[in-house]
Amino acid sequence: SNTTVTSGFEVIKKLYRWSTHHLRQETLLCTVDVVDLYTMIPQTEGVLAIKKMLNYLTIKEIGGLKTETIIRLSRFVIKNNYFSYDGQYYHQIRGGDMGSPLTLTIANCYMFFLERDIVKQITNGGGFYLRYIDDIFITINWPNRHLYKQIDRWNNFLI
């Protein structure tokens, strides 16, 4: 996606490109953090987001594994996450392991589909939207109160 980035350098480069045509004195810069992204995504919806992304990209196979197998393995891994804390063992029933590459993939796929309407709204308003995992950067030429109102709406949408 052209709204996701992997480095600060990429943010600066894209922001510079956007600013040459859209930056004005009243432009607002806004950062948003998606709180507890890895643990807030329901497990079933997370696996469905991977399936949806594979379909969206028309991927049928990765590394010799068919997409059906990838989905079954993803479901198995996410549903069978156990951890110990203070001498007790727990079964994680929501979200995924913070250090797992699978959880990162789930988070990125989930956010990609969740944010599409938000991105469209920002870009249709002449704004700029970027995301690095759970950190969002927005520039927009809206009045302050309108941006705050929209962020409140998005927060309610994301819950």
CSV table of C-alpha atoms in Angstrom, one decimal:
chain,number,residue,atom,x,y,z
A,1,SER,CA,0.0,0.0,0.0
A,2,ASN,CA,1.2,3.5,-0.7
A,3,THR,CA,0.0,4.5,2.8
A,4,THR,CA,2.3,2.2,4.8
A,5,VAL,CA,5.9,2.9,5.5
A,6,THR,CA,8.9,1.0,6.9
A,7,SER,CA,11.2,3.9,7.9
A,8,GLY,CA,11.4,7.5,9.0
A,9,PHE,CA,13.3,8.3,5.8
A,10,GLU,CA,10.3,7.1,3.8
A,11,VAL,CA,8.0,9.3,5.8
A,12,ILE,CA,10.1,12.4,5.2
A,13,LYS,CA,10.4,11.6,1.4
A,14,LYS,CA,6.6,11.1,1.0
A,15,LEU,CA,5.8,14.1,3.2
A,16,TYR,CA,8.2,16.3,1.2
A,17,ARG,CA,6.5,15.2,-2.1
A,18,TRP,CA,3.1,16.0,-0.7
A,19,SER,CA,4.1,19.3,0.8
A,20,THR,CA,5.3,20.8,-2.5
A,21,HIS,CA,1.6,21.0,-3.7
A,22,HIS,CA,-0.5,20.9,-0.5
A,23,LEU,CA,1.3,22.5,2.5
A,24,ARG,CA,-0.4,25.7,3.7
A,25,GLN,CA,-0.1,27.8,6.7
A,26,GLU,CA,-3.2,26.2,8.3
A,27,THR,CA,-2.1,22.6,7.6
A,28,LEU,CA,-2.5,20.4,10.6
A,29,LEU,CA,0.1,17.7,11.5
A,30,CYS,CA,-1.3,14.9,13.6
A,31,THR,CA,0.0,11.6,15.0
A,32,VAL,CA,-2.2,8.8,16.2
A,33,ASP,CA,-1.2,5.7,18.1
A,34,VAL,CA,-3.4,2.6,17.8
A,35,VAL,CA,-3.4,1.5,21.4
A,36,ASP,CA,-2.7,-2.2,22.0
A,37,LEU,CA,-3.0,-3.1,18.3
A,38,TYR,CA,-1.5,-6.6,18.7
A,39,THR,CA,-3.8,-7.6,21.6
A,40,MET,CA,-7.0,-5.8,20.5
A,41,ILE,CA,-7.5,-7.6,17.2
A,42,PRO,CA,-10.0,-10.5,17.6
A,43,GLN,CA,-8.2,-13.7,16.5
A,44,THR,CA,-10.8,-14.9,14.0
A,45,GLU,CA,-11.0,-11.5,12.3
A,46,GLY,CA,-7.2,-11.3,12.3
A,47,VAL,CA,-6.9,-14.6,10.4
A,48,LEU,CA,-9.7,-13.5,8.1
A,49,ALA,CA,-7.7,-10.3,7.4
A,50,ILE,CA,-4.8,-12.5,6.2
A,51,LYS,CA,-7.2,-14.5,3.9
A,52,LYS,CA,-8.7,-11.2,2.6
A,53,MET,CA,-5.2,-9.8,1.9
A,54,LEU,CA,-4.2,-13.0,0.0
A,55,ASN,CA,-7.3,-12.7,-2.1
A,56,TYR,CA,-6.9,-9.0,-2.6
A,57,LEU,CA,-3.3,-9.6,-3.9
A,58,THR,CA,-4.5,-12.7,-5.9
A,59,ILE,CA,-1.9,-14.8,-4.2
A,60,LYS,CA,-2.6,-18.6,-4.5
A,61,GLU,CA,0.6,-19.9,-3.1
A,62,ILE,CA,3.6,-18.8,-1.0
A,63,GLY,CA,6.8,-20.9,-0.8
A,64,GLY,CA,5.0,-24.0,-2.0
A,65,LEU,CA,2.1,-23.6,0.5
A,66,LYS,CA,-1.4,-23.1,-0.8
A,67,THR,CA,-3.3,-20.2,0.7
A,68,GLU,CA,-5.7,-22.6,2.4
A,69,THR,CA,-2.8,-24.2,4.2
A,70,ILE,CA,-1.4,-20.8,5.2
A,71,ILE,CA,-4.8,-19.8,6.6
A,72,ARG,CA,-5.1,-23.1,8.6
A,73,LEU,CA,-1.6,-22.8,10.0
A,74,SER,CA,-2.2,-19.1,10.9
A,75,ARG,CA,-5.4,-20.0,12.7
A,76,PHE,CA,-3.6,-22.8,14.6
A,77,VAL,CA,-0.7,-20.6,15.7
A,78,ILE,CA,-2.9,-17.6,16.8
A,79,LYS,CA,-5.4,-19.9,18.6
A,80,ASN,CA,-2.7,-21.8,20.4
A,81,ASN,CA,-0.7,-19.1,22.0
A,82,TYR,CA,0.3,-19.8,25.6
A,83,PHE,CA,2.5,-17.8,28.0
A,84,SER,CA,3.6,-17.9,31.6
A,85,TYR,CA,3.4,-15.0,34.0
A,86,ASP,CA,4.3,-15.1,37.7
A,87,GLY,CA,4.5,-18.9,37.7
A,88,GLN,CA,1.1,-19.3,36.1
A,89,TYR,CA,0.3,-20.5,32.5
A,90,TYR,CA,-2.2,-18.6,30.4
A,91,HIS,CA,-3.9,-19.2,27.1
A,92,GLN,CA,-4.2,-16.0,25.0
A,93,ILE,CA,-7.8,-15.7,23.7
A,94,ARG,CA,-7.6,-12.3,22.1
A,95,GLY,CA,-5.0,-10.8,19.8
A,96,GLY,CA,-1.6,-12.4,19.4
A,97,ASP,CA,1.9,-12.6,20.8
A,98,MET,CA,3.7,-9.2,20.8
A,99,GLY,CA,6.9,-10.7,19.4
A,100,SER,CA,5.4,-13.0,16.7
A,101,PRO,CA,6.0,-12.3,13.0
A,102,LEU,CA,2.5,-13.7,12.4
A,103,THR,CA,0.9,-11.1,14.8
A,104,LEU,CA,2.7,-8.3,12.8
A,105,THR,CA,1.3,-9.7,9.6
A,106,ILE,CA,-2.2,-9.9,11.1
A,107,ALA,CA,-1.9,-6.4,12.4
A,108,ASN,CA,-0.8,-5.0,9.0
A,109,CYS,CA,-3.5,-6.8,7.1
A,110,TYR,CA,-6.2,-5.9,9.6
A,111,MET,CA,-5.3,-2.2,9.6
A,112,PHE,CA,-5.0,-2.1,5.8
A,113,PHE,CA,-8.7,-3.0,5.4
A,114,LEU,CA,-9.9,-1.1,8.5
A,115,GLU,CA,-8.2,2.2,7.4
A,116,ARG,CA,-9.3,2.2,3.8
A,117,ASP,CA,-12.3,4.5,4.3
A,118,ILE,CA,-10.3,6.8,6.6
A,119,VAL,CA,-7.5,7.1,4.0
A,120,LYS,CA,-10.1,7.9,1.3
A,121,GLN,CA,-11.6,10.6,3.5
A,122,ILE,CA,-8.2,12.1,4.3
A,123,THR,CA,-6.9,12.0,0.7
A,124,ASN,CA,-10.2,13.3,-0.8
A,125,GLY,CA,-9.8,16.3,1.5
A,126,GLY,CA,-6.4,17.0,0.1
A,127,GLY,CA,-4.6,15.4,3.1
A,128,PHE,CA,-1.9,12.9,3.6
A,129,TYR,CA,-2.0,9.6,5.5
A,130,LEU,CA,0.8,7.3,6.5
A,131,ARG,CA,1.0,4.3,8.8
A,132,TYR,CA,3.9,2.4,10.3
A,133,ILE,CA,2.3,-0.6,12.1
A,134,ASP,CA,0.3,1.1,14.9
A,135,ASP,CA,1.6,4.7,14.4
A,136,ILE,CA,-0.4,6.9,12.1
A,137,PHE,CA,0.7,10.3,10.6
A,138,ILE,CA,-1.8,12.6,9.1
A,139,THR,CA,-1.6,16.1,7.5
A,140,ILE,CA,-4.8,17.8,6.6
A,141,ASN,CA,-6.1,21.2,5.7
A,142,TRP,CA,-9.1,21.1,8.0
A,143,PRO,CA,-10.1,23.2,10.9
A,144,ASN,CA,-8.9,21.8,14.3
A,145,ARG,CA,-12.4,21.0,15.6
A,146,HIS,CA,-13.2,19.1,12.4
A,147,LEU,CA,-10.1,16.9,12.8
A,148,TYR,CA,-10.8,16.3,16.5
A,149,LYS,CA,-14.4,15.3,15.6
A,150,GLN,CA,-13.2,12.9,12.9
A,151,ILE,CA,-10.6,11.3,15.2
A,152,ASP,CA,-13.4,10.7,17.7
A,153,ARG,CA,-15.5,9.1,15.0
A,154,TRP,CA,-12.6,6.9,13.9
A,155,ASN,CA,-12.0,5.8,17.5
A,156,ASN,CA,-15.6,4.7,17.8
A,157,PHE,CA,-15.3,2.9,14.5
A,158,LEU,CA,-12.2,1.1,15.5
A,159,ILE,CA,-13.6,-0.2,18.8
